RNA sequence: GCGCUCGUAGCUCAGUGGAUAGAGCAGCGGACUUCUAAUCCGCAGGUCGUAGGUUCGAAUCCUACCGAGCGCACCA
């Protein structure tokens, strides 16, 4: 990447100045290169002269002058300019820039890098309880996880995407009881749904669906019972299939679906308790088994096995992470959790540490919650409450693309509000169409070129000279840096922002430059090559966001 | 009470140590006999929650306070 190149140029220059005695000897700090938005500040700039002030004991202007005179010439840089307090501004060489079109077009995987070095990485996300349909909050997690997975694949991580299914425990029991009651009601037996049961109408639909599958409609009803194992299992598998379909509807597909019950079958919980015990982190207190996380600086201890001997969600989760990091040997794992799980982060990491696994292999990305509103009224997202609005209901209104783009466009740290009343209006204004339109426009020109029998060529790229053309190329060559940034910061919200900037650079170019001009064939061929490069990067960015790149609109 | 996140233009948000704080939407004014006007160009709009501190330099780092969301279970 260009930043690295420029950084190296400066580094060499400083060390050359040191050898020549112009600078005193010191360890050269990391040289950060900034991209500038303002045209007068160069394409790239460095503040190194200001940073070296205390080390060199000269004023920044002098330091910058020395650095500039010691920089070796290169084909990338056209001009280096010293600016007021001590900035060094770099201007890219035009013919080098135009040649980048060829670089983009001749690579099958532009923007890829090898920071992942083929390491095995697991991204776990959504992992919603299978006791109801996926809701809008899950949609945000799904969008973030899916995009991040795509970006990290471009960084050469061996990525698996996993959905963890909590298919045991209290909530499942309540789900089973609710389903049993609804099913019984359909068969003329009045059983009330449990106190904390699932009140949503979807449970009635589920019972109906199951009833219609069987000729003997009372097959699951037993005397003196409040649930039936087979019925619960059947209900769960239908719910899980629904979740799969709904997520697929917004373009999210997992490589693995991991069942919590597998951990119990494999006795992984017993294994981690044994490890914790060996390492002296277990205490029996008030008839329950505790993990002493306070020994590792956590605020309080946590229960692993309840008084009745059943494992808590927490102990299952330790086992799950033990399975990921130790049994399945992922080098690194990323969990994408809603901010309501924030309190869980510290104790999980402590537990992993207590087992003897490096907790830095776990990265937990929290996203702030979504408030669903209808006008001024807040709509609850709880599956147990009566009113449930599924993700599917919303994206059939807004469209998959508008939804994915919207979810990704804000930083994960930012809380979101989603107003159902404004949803349609908002989607019309959704910038996703602005970006997609750019892609469709490119396709239209390329199609016209085929009709006019003009093909792109890299022979005369030097005819690319216009301000709007060069600005477009500058946006294009930022793409590899974008990939690195998103991967490093685990911040996929940069993708939509970049896509808007790129689309803008294209639209600006489009209004200023006529691509197909039979009188000027050389220029047309070069501009077609530019369009092809732009199409590659734009389509790639849209793919990473998880939206379509339409041929026409 | 303690912990995490947030507070930036009328609205929705980028920007997390640098130069004149940027986009989109909304507002105002322009641009289609020319490859898609779902577009482009221009104008207007901000004591970056408040008060201190660190620094040559702070929206960005530190402290306190104010306001919002979330969390502090033998629920998941």
XYZ file of C-alpha atoms (C1' of nucleotides) in Angstrom:
629
model
C 0.000 0.000 0.000
C 1.032 3.569 -0.671
C 1.011 4.574 2.997
C 3.682 1.979 3.690
C 5.741 3.141 0.726
C 5.655 6.752 1.867
C 6.309 5.743 5.435
C 9.406 3.859 4.271
C 10.597 6.843 2.234
C 10.460 9.031 5.328
C 12.073 6.429 7.529
C 15.000 6.080 5.113
C 15.293 9.829 4.822
C 15.473 10.306 8.599
C 18.040 7.576 9.034
C 20.085 9.032 6.158
C 20.018 12.404 7.909
C 21.182 10.698 11.074
C 24.137 9.048 9.326
C 25.055 12.375 7.752
C 25.002 13.988 11.189
C 22.123 16.294 10.343
C 20.010 14.638 13.041
C 21.148 13.194 16.349
C 20.813 9.449 16.754
C 17.519 8.238 18.217
C 15.107 5.437 17.625
C 12.802 6.513 14.812
C 9.169 6.362 15.952
C 6.389 4.751 13.936
C 5.611 7.001 11.000
C 1.915 7.526 10.469
C 0.682 8.656 7.073
C -2.622 10.469 6.773
C -4.867 10.754 3.776
C -6.103 14.264 3.383
C -9.602 15.318 2.391
C -8.542 18.849 1.586
C -6.887 19.245 -1.803
C -4.404 21.854 -0.614
C -2.912 19.427 1.860
C -1.660 16.860 -0.596
C -2.893 13.346 -1.232
C -0.993 12.012 1.758
C 0.693 13.812 4.588
C 2.962 13.253 7.548
C 3.312 15.071 10.843
C 6.642 13.423 11.605
C 8.562 16.708 11.752
C 6.428 17.902 14.663
C 6.837 14.618 16.436
C 10.601 14.700 16.100
C 10.824 18.198 17.542
C 11.855 17.125 21.033
C 14.165 14.373 19.762
C 16.067 16.513 17.260
C 15.965 19.789 19.126
C 15.247 21.860 16.032
C 12.066 23.549 14.920
C 9.634 21.455 12.863
C 10.097 23.498 9.692
C 13.847 22.857 9.665
C 13.305 19.194 10.422
C 10.810 18.865 7.590
C 13.195 20.592 5.198
C 15.952 18.164 6.100
C 13.639 15.197 5.653
C 12.436 16.433 2.273
C 15.929 16.966 0.906
C 16.926 13.467 2.011
C 13.974 11.703 0.398
C 14.915 9.698 -2.669
C 12.820 10.229 -5.751
C 10.214 7.697 -6.676
C 7.722 7.164 -9.470
C 4.824 7.300 -7.036
C 5.387 10.818 -5.798
C 5.245 13.849 -8.016
C 5.800 16.595 -5.523
C 6.597 17.012 -1.846
C 5.533 20.239 -0.212
C 6.327 21.647 3.193
C 3.357 23.286 4.912
C 3.084 25.742 7.775
C 3.566 24.189 11.216
C 5.698 21.387 9.789
C 3.550 19.088 7.709
C 5.075 17.227 4.798
C 2.537 16.848 2.013
C 2.854 14.323 -0.780
C 1.256 14.631 -4.193
C 0.852 11.471 -6.250
C 2.278 11.242 -9.728
C -0.422 11.375 -12.410
C 0.932 8.736 -14.736
C 1.566 6.399 -11.813
C -2.039 6.977 -10.767
C -3.439 6.181 -14.185
C -1.369 2.993 -14.298
C -3.204 1.808 -11.172
C -6.212 1.117 -13.374
C -4.236 -1.711 -14.915
C -3.207 -2.992 -11.487
C -6.823 -3.172 -10.371
C -8.088 -4.777 -13.552
C -5.392 -7.412 -13.742
C -5.824 -8.620 -10.158
C -8.404 -11.287 -9.471
C -8.612 -10.265 -5.847
C -7.912 -6.571 -5.533
C -7.760 -5.394 -1.927
C -6.777 -8.756 -0.462
C -3.905 -9.034 1.988
C -2.218 -11.710 4.021
C -2.522 -10.452 7.591
C -4.555 -13.560 8.419
C -1.762 -15.811 7.207
C -4.209 -18.684 6.830
C -5.018 -18.753 10.558
C -8.207 -20.489 11.630
C -10.768 -18.034 12.913
C -14.313 -18.532 14.125
C -16.859 -15.729 14.126
C -19.891 -16.438 16.252
C -22.887 -14.177 15.869
C -26.660 -13.818 16.112
C -27.043 -16.937 18.306
C -30.594 -15.891 19.119
C -32.705 -18.119 21.306
C -34.588 -20.554 19.090
C -37.786 -19.848 21.015
C -39.087 -17.300 18.542
C -38.428 -15.572 15.240
C -35.303 -13.478 14.757
C -35.969 -9.834 15.482
C -34.506 -6.551 14.400
C -31.741 -6.538 17.003
C -30.540 -9.886 15.712
C -30.522 -8.330 12.254
C -27.901 -5.833 13.301
C -25.665 -8.527 14.751
C -26.183 -10.585 11.604
C -25.172 -7.715 9.336
C -22.058 -6.896 11.316
C -20.957 -10.514 11.628
C -21.571 -11.417 8.026
C -19.695 -8.409 6.655
C -16.821 -8.837 9.034
C -16.474 -12.463 7.981
C -16.261 -11.426 4.340
C -13.645 -8.778 5.054
C -11.513 -11.101 7.163
C -11.619 -13.700 4.391
C -10.079 -11.065 2.142
C -7.304 -10.813 4.752
C -6.664 -14.522 4.335
C -8.115 -15.772 7.590
C -9.685 -19.232 7.356
C -13.099 -18.136 8.541
C -15.968 -20.181 9.846
C -19.244 -18.498 10.765
C -21.193 -20.067 13.578
C -24.603 -19.775 15.158
C -24.748 -21.097 18.736
C -28.137 -22.547 19.569
C -29.245 -22.543 23.204
C -31.391 -25.627 22.891
C -31.466 -26.594 26.571
C -32.355 -24.979 29.868
C -35.206 -22.988 31.359
C -36.183 -21.029 28.287
C -36.459 -24.184 26.220
C -38.568 -25.761 28.927
C -40.885 -22.743 28.884
C -41.002 -22.920 25.124
C -41.940 -26.594 25.336
C -44.632 -25.905 27.903
C -46.089 -23.073 25.848
C -46.135 -25.196 22.716
C -47.713 -28.060 24.657
C -50.452 -25.753 25.923
C -51.133 -24.269 22.466
C -51.154 -27.711 20.915
C -53.533 -29.033 23.574
C -55.829 -26.064 23.079
C -56.103 -26.930 19.376
C -57.136 -30.408 20.418
C -59.897 -29.275 22.713
C -57.976 -29.530 25.951
C -57.773 -26.247 27.861
C -54.267 -25.948 29.248
C -53.036 -22.476 30.130
C -49.657 -21.312 28.894
C -47.150 -20.997 31.745
C -46.653 -17.790 33.718
C -43.508 -16.714 31.862
C -44.443 -18.488 28.661
C -44.186 -17.207 25.109
C -47.307 -15.160 24.449
C -46.702 -14.347 20.802
C -49.247 -15.500 18.229
C -46.460 -17.324 16.379
C -46.656 -20.080 18.992
C -50.274 -20.765 17.974
C -49.212 -20.887 14.323
C -46.456 -23.301 15.242
C -48.915 -25.569 17.056
C -51.268 -25.447 14.053
C -48.464 -26.316 11.678
C -47.517 -29.344 13.738
C -51.134 -30.438 14.123
C -51.655 -30.423 10.372
C -48.648 -32.651 9.871
C -50.156 -35.521 11.843
C -53.336 -37.461 11.159
C -53.855 -38.250 14.809
C -53.858 -34.705 16.019
C -53.572 -35.467 19.716
C -50.432 -37.538 19.285
C -48.308 -35.481 21.674
C -50.760 -35.019 24.494
C -50.046 -37.036 27.607
C -51.950 -37.400 30.874
C -50.611 -35.524 33.902
C -47.927 -33.676 32.010
C -47.148 -30.120 30.945
C -44.846 -30.824 28.037
C -43.778 -33.511 25.611
C -40.160 -34.036 24.603
C -40.837 -34.982 21.002
C -43.185 -32.065 20.542
C -40.604 -29.643 21.955
C -37.887 -31.062 19.722
C -40.135 -30.838 16.688
C -41.116 -27.275 17.543
C -37.497 -26.317 18.001
C -36.374 -27.753 14.715
C -39.130 -25.842 12.920
C -38.104 -22.628 14.691
C -34.476 -23.190 13.785
C -35.355 -23.769 10.132
C -37.358 -20.548 10.197
C -34.395 -18.662 11.613
C -32.178 -20.087 8.898
C -34.604 -18.943 6.222
C -35.113 -15.497 7.670
C -31.381 -14.907 7.954
C -30.872 -16.223 4.459
C -33.447 -13.650 3.415
C -31.025 -10.883 4.349
C -28.121 -12.751 2.797
C -26.664 -14.216 5.977
C -25.626 -17.867 5.902
C -23.633 -19.720 8.528
C -21.084 -22.447 7.995
C -21.940 -24.098 11.332
C -24.961 -24.387 13.594
C -23.671 -25.480 16.984
C -26.067 -27.027 19.495
C -25.562 -26.363 23.192
C -26.948 -29.830 23.883
C -23.870 -31.271 22.153
C -21.731 -29.826 24.929
C -23.806 -31.722 27.466
C -23.600 -34.940 25.465
C -19.847 -34.602 25.154
C -19.537 -33.847 28.883
C -17.523 -30.727 28.107
C -18.911 -28.953 31.152
C -17.570 -31.656 33.453
C -14.224 -31.297 31.709
C -13.951 -27.557 32.274
C -15.041 -27.872 35.893
C -12.294 -30.399 36.418
C -9.758 -28.024 34.864
C -10.954 -25.130 37.003
C -10.808 -27.352 40.043
C -7.257 -28.481 39.283
C -6.238 -24.861 38.865
C -7.881 -23.976 42.177
C -10.710 -21.757 41.070
C -13.637 -23.803 42.398
C -15.507 -23.330 45.645
C -18.581 -25.084 47.034
C -20.783 -22.550 48.772
C -24.445 -22.647 49.826
C -24.781 -26.012 48.128
C -23.791 -24.663 44.733
C -20.531 -24.832 42.803
C -18.844 -21.476 42.202
C -16.103 -20.188 39.926
C -13.908 -17.829 41.913
C -13.454 -15.150 39.274
C -12.733 -12.641 42.024
C -9.364 -14.364 42.422
C -8.534 -12.944 38.986
C -9.810 -9.493 39.815
C -13.447 -9.836 38.762
C -16.009 -8.063 40.928
C -17.811 -11.209 42.052
C -17.815 -15.001 41.871
C -20.216 -16.878 39.585
C -22.257 -20.032 39.917
C -21.373 -22.981 37.677
C -23.655 -25.657 39.085
C -26.896 -24.758 40.817
C -28.067 -26.236 44.106
C -29.913 -28.897 42.126
C -26.735 -29.768 40.240
C -27.781 -28.380 36.857
C -25.262 -26.236 34.968
C -25.829 -22.515 34.460
C -25.691 -20.739 31.094
C -22.311 -19.431 32.204
C -20.738 -22.858 32.687
C -22.100 -24.000 29.330
C -20.573 -20.930 27.754
C -17.163 -21.631 29.272
C -17.449 -25.141 27.894
C -18.421 -23.754 24.494
C -15.363 -21.515 24.416
C -13.175 -24.337 25.604
C -14.556 -26.331 22.702
C -13.783 -23.552 20.231
C -10.293 -22.715 21.452
C -8.998 -26.049 22.732
C -10.963 -28.896 21.157
C -11.498 -27.344 17.751
C -8.245 -25.389 17.898
C -9.281 -22.084 16.371
C -6.369 -19.658 16.523
C -8.698 -16.816 17.203
C -12.401 -16.358 17.806
C -14.635 -13.338 17.527
C -17.947 -13.137 19.364
C -20.432 -10.551 18.268
C -22.790 -9.796 21.116
C -25.512 -7.299 21.862
C -24.549 -4.730 24.482
C -26.945 -6.358 26.946
C -24.340 -9.133 27.301
C -21.623 -6.688 28.261
C -21.548 -7.880 31.872
C -20.689 -11.330 30.629
C -17.429 -10.334 28.920
C -15.174 -10.037 31.924
C -16.151 -13.261 33.696
C -15.903 -15.306 30.512
C -12.406 -14.036 29.848
C -11.412 -14.721 33.457
C -12.755 -18.258 33.162
C -10.816 -18.891 29.959
C -7.688 -17.577 31.626
C -8.341 -19.816 34.647
C -8.516 -22.844 32.355
C -5.082 -21.907 31.053
C -5.988 -20.532 27.645
C -4.713 -17.146 26.475
C -7.742 -14.864 26.681
C -6.334 -12.648 23.937
C -7.456 -15.292 21.494
C -11.011 -14.101 22.175
C -12.222 -10.860 20.709
C -15.656 -9.706 21.772
C -17.370 -7.107 19.662
C -20.363 -5.510 21.346
C -22.979 -3.642 19.396
C -25.389 -1.256 21.061
C -29.022 -2.154 21.002
C -31.750 -1.086 18.632
C -34.860 0.595 19.889
C -37.807 -0.309 17.727
C -40.403 2.431 17.587
C -43.734 3.051 16.021
C -43.980 6.800 15.997
C -43.378 7.815 19.589
C -44.262 4.400 20.976
C -41.497 1.964 21.828
C -42.137 -1.587 20.607
C -40.711 -4.282 22.891
C -38.448 -6.886 21.302
C -38.867 -9.558 23.956
C -40.045 -12.869 22.602
C -42.051 -13.439 25.761
C -44.121 -10.284 25.334
C -47.229 -10.420 23.226
C -46.238 -8.141 20.368
C -43.509 -9.542 18.192
C -42.252 -7.994 15.028
C -39.957 -10.339 13.207
C -37.005 -9.307 11.111
C -38.747 -10.801 8.101
C -41.775 -8.559 8.501
C -39.515 -5.538 8.430
C -37.265 -6.469 5.554
C -40.147 -7.444 3.318
C -41.184 -3.789 3.736
C -37.783 -2.131 3.483
C -35.979 -4.562 1.229
C -32.930 -6.589 2.113
C -30.388 -4.173 0.652
C -31.705 -1.095 2.436
C -31.749 -3.036 5.684
C -28.206 -4.400 5.428
C -26.860 -0.999 4.452
C -28.703 0.751 7.262
C -27.553 -1.722 9.913
C -23.959 -1.452 8.852
C -23.738 2.274 8.382
C -23.407 3.174 12.049
C -20.549 2.264 14.320
C -21.330 -0.685 16.608
C -20.853 1.598 19.608
C -23.722 3.774 18.524
C -27.252 2.967 19.695
C -29.817 2.823 16.909
C -33.424 3.790 16.616
C -35.652 2.142 14.062
C -39.015 3.757 13.454
C -41.454 1.441 11.722
C -43.580 4.360 10.559
C -40.626 6.061 8.961
C -39.071 2.856 7.672
C -40.467 3.085 4.170
C -39.774 6.765 3.823
C -36.297 6.247 5.201
C -35.521 3.478 2.772
C -36.345 5.720 -0.164
C -33.716 8.063 1.166
C -31.343 5.220 1.918
C -27.943 5.959 0.390
C -27.716 2.326 -0.709
C -29.629 3.306 -3.854
C -27.193 6.109 -4.535
C -24.350 3.597 -4.474
C -26.200 0.953 -6.453
C -27.156 3.550 -9.036
C -23.483 4.246 -9.636
C -22.957 0.559 -10.375
C -25.963 0.427 -12.706
C -24.719 3.500 -14.536
C -21.329 1.914 -15.093
C -23.011 -1.182 -16.483
C -25.104 0.961 -18.831
C -22.010 2.615 -20.274
C -20.163 -0.671 -20.635
C -23.158 -2.113 -22.433
C -23.292 0.839 -24.769
C -19.573 0.433 -25.436
C -20.147 -3.147 -26.520
C -22.859 -1.962 -28.879
C -20.546 0.683 -30.282
C -17.817 -1.956 -30.568
C -15.328 -0.092 -28.399
C -13.319 -2.171 -25.967
C -11.273 -1.058 -23.010
C -7.521 -0.903 -23.256
C -4.564 -0.247 -20.995
C -2.461 1.045 -23.882
C -3.159 4.732 -23.474
C -3.827 5.213 -19.784
C -1.750 8.385 -19.808
C -4.663 10.112 -21.563
C -6.355 10.022 -18.157
C -5.662 13.551 -16.955
C -8.890 15.166 -15.758
C -9.281 16.161 -12.126
C -12.426 14.032 -11.729
C -10.711 10.997 -13.275
C -7.716 11.231 -10.979
C -9.954 11.816 -7.964
C -11.817 8.628 -8.839
C -8.577 6.632 -9.097
C -7.469 7.973 -5.721
C -10.690 6.659 -4.191
C -10.195 3.297 -5.890
C -6.686 2.781 -4.595
C -7.859 3.466 -1.051
C -9.736 0.156 -1.146
C -6.886 -2.087 0.149
C -6.372 0.327 3.023
C -10.093 0.184 3.783
C -9.970 -3.595 4.059
C -7.074 -3.387 6.498
C -8.807 -0.733 8.554
C -12.089 -2.631 8.837
C -10.260 -5.821 9.801
C -7.972 -4.160 12.335
C -10.681 -2.163 14.054
C -13.421 -4.752 13.539
C -15.372 -1.795 12.283
C -17.432 -2.702 9.210
C -19.272 0.630 9.321
C -16.418 2.075 7.272
C -17.660 0.048 4.295
C -20.923 1.923 3.650
C -19.199 5.254 4.218
C -16.514 4.382 1.703
C -19.083 3.139 -0.789
C -20.821 6.518 -0.697
C -17.550 8.349 -1.237
C -16.630 6.077 -4.116
C -20.073 6.423 -5.698
C -19.789 10.182 -5.366
C -16.385 10.205 -7.032
C -17.862 8.151 -9.853
C -20.970 10.321 -10.347
C -18.759 13.387 -10.373
C -16.537 11.799 -13.016
C -19.578 10.720 -15.009
C -21.000 14.211 -15.293
C -17.625 15.675 -16.225
C -16.257 13.072 -18.603
C -17.895 11.495 -21.583
C -16.661 7.920 -21.773
C -17.782 6.809 -25.209
C -16.559 9.153 -27.872
C -16.052 7.642 -31.304
C -13.944 10.615 -32.371
C -11.500 10.031 -29.559
C -11.007 6.290 -29.478
C -7.828 6.191 -27.370
C -9.357 8.216 -24.596
C -12.561 6.173 -24.730
C -10.601 2.937 -24.365
C -8.691 4.255 -21.391
C -11.839 5.557 -19.734
C -13.567 2.226 -20.259
C -10.675 0.604 -18.420
C -11.210 3.095 -15.601
C -14.896 2.192 -15.521
C -14.061 -1.486 -15.323
C -11.744 -0.853 -12.389
C -14.435 1.209 -10.721
C -16.984 -1.533 -11.292
C -14.683 -4.108 -9.706
C -14.123 -2.065 -6.552
C -17.710 -0.895 -6.263
C -19.150 -4.383 -6.713
C -16.630 -5.740 -4.254
C -17.555 -3.123 -1.644
C -21.258 -3.789 -2.114
C -20.639 -7.510 -1.764
C -18.802 -6.935 1.515
C -21.717 -4.870 2.794
C -24.022 -7.687 1.748
C -26.101 -5.902 -0.881
C -26.668 -6.473 -4.583
C -24.764 -4.721 -7.348
C -27.535 -4.258 -9.943
C -26.831 -4.137 -13.697
C -29.682 -1.680 -14.151
C -32.138 0.233 -12.024
C -24.318 2.954 44.099
C -20.732 0.394 40.617
C -19.378 -0.984 35.394
C -19.753 -0.459 29.815
C -21.351 2.717 25.611
C -22.945 7.318 23.718
C -23.505 13.066 23.648
C -20.469 16.651 16.943
C -24.884 21.133 11.727
C -32.401 21.395 12.115
C -32.369 15.516 11.677
C -29.298 10.722 11.038
C -24.235 10.024 11.593
C -18.447 9.925 10.133
C -14.049 11.770 12.215
C -10.545 9.156 18.406
C -3.615 13.516 18.950
C -2.632 17.577 14.046
C -3.707 22.042 9.390
C -10.018 25.794 7.678
C -14.231 19.567 12.175
C -16.764 16.361 7.254
C -20.952 13.322 4.652
C -26.183 12.152 3.774
C -31.160 13.962 4.524
C -34.033 18.411 5.204
C -33.608 24.084 3.386
C -32.267 27.757 -0.532
C -30.233 28.693 -5.699
C -28.544 26.660 -10.329
C -27.567 22.394 -14.366
C -30.816 17.464 -18.792
C -31.570 18.230 -27.683
C -25.211 14.675 -24.992
C -23.196 7.024 -22.269
C -29.432 6.227 -16.765
C -31.292 13.664 -13.423
C -32.307 7.539 -8.261
C -27.353 12.451 -10.895
C -24.184 16.911 -10.687
C -22.629 22.101 -9.080
C -23.168 26.154 -5.593
C -25.079 28.564 -0.899
C -26.430 28.418 4.080
C -25.960 25.850 8.637
C -21.307 23.863 14.399
C -18.521 28.039 21.421
C -17.771 19.142 18.972
C -22.797 18.159 26.527
C -20.356 21.468 30.683
C -15.933 22.740 33.607
C -10.939 21.947 34.558
C -6.128 19.442 33.226
C -1.995 17.152 30.023
C 0.380 18.755 25.190
C 3.985 22.878 20.650
C -1.184 21.211 19.198
C -7.430 18.267 22.018
C -13.928 16.711 19.181
C -10.056 12.951 20.051
C -6.084 11.622 26.042
C -6.973 12.440 31.827
C -10.362 14.152 35.993
C -15.044 15.869 37.728
C -19.971 16.958 36.652
C -24.710 16.887 33.557
C -27.861 14.036 30.229
C -29.318 9.226 27.419
C -29.060 3.742 26.642
C -27.495 -1.012 28.555
C -25.735 -4.194 32.411
C -24.776 -5.511 37.731
C -29.383 -13.450 39.060
C -28.405 -20.406 41.399
C -32.344 -16.023 33.493
C -30.204 -16.672 28.861
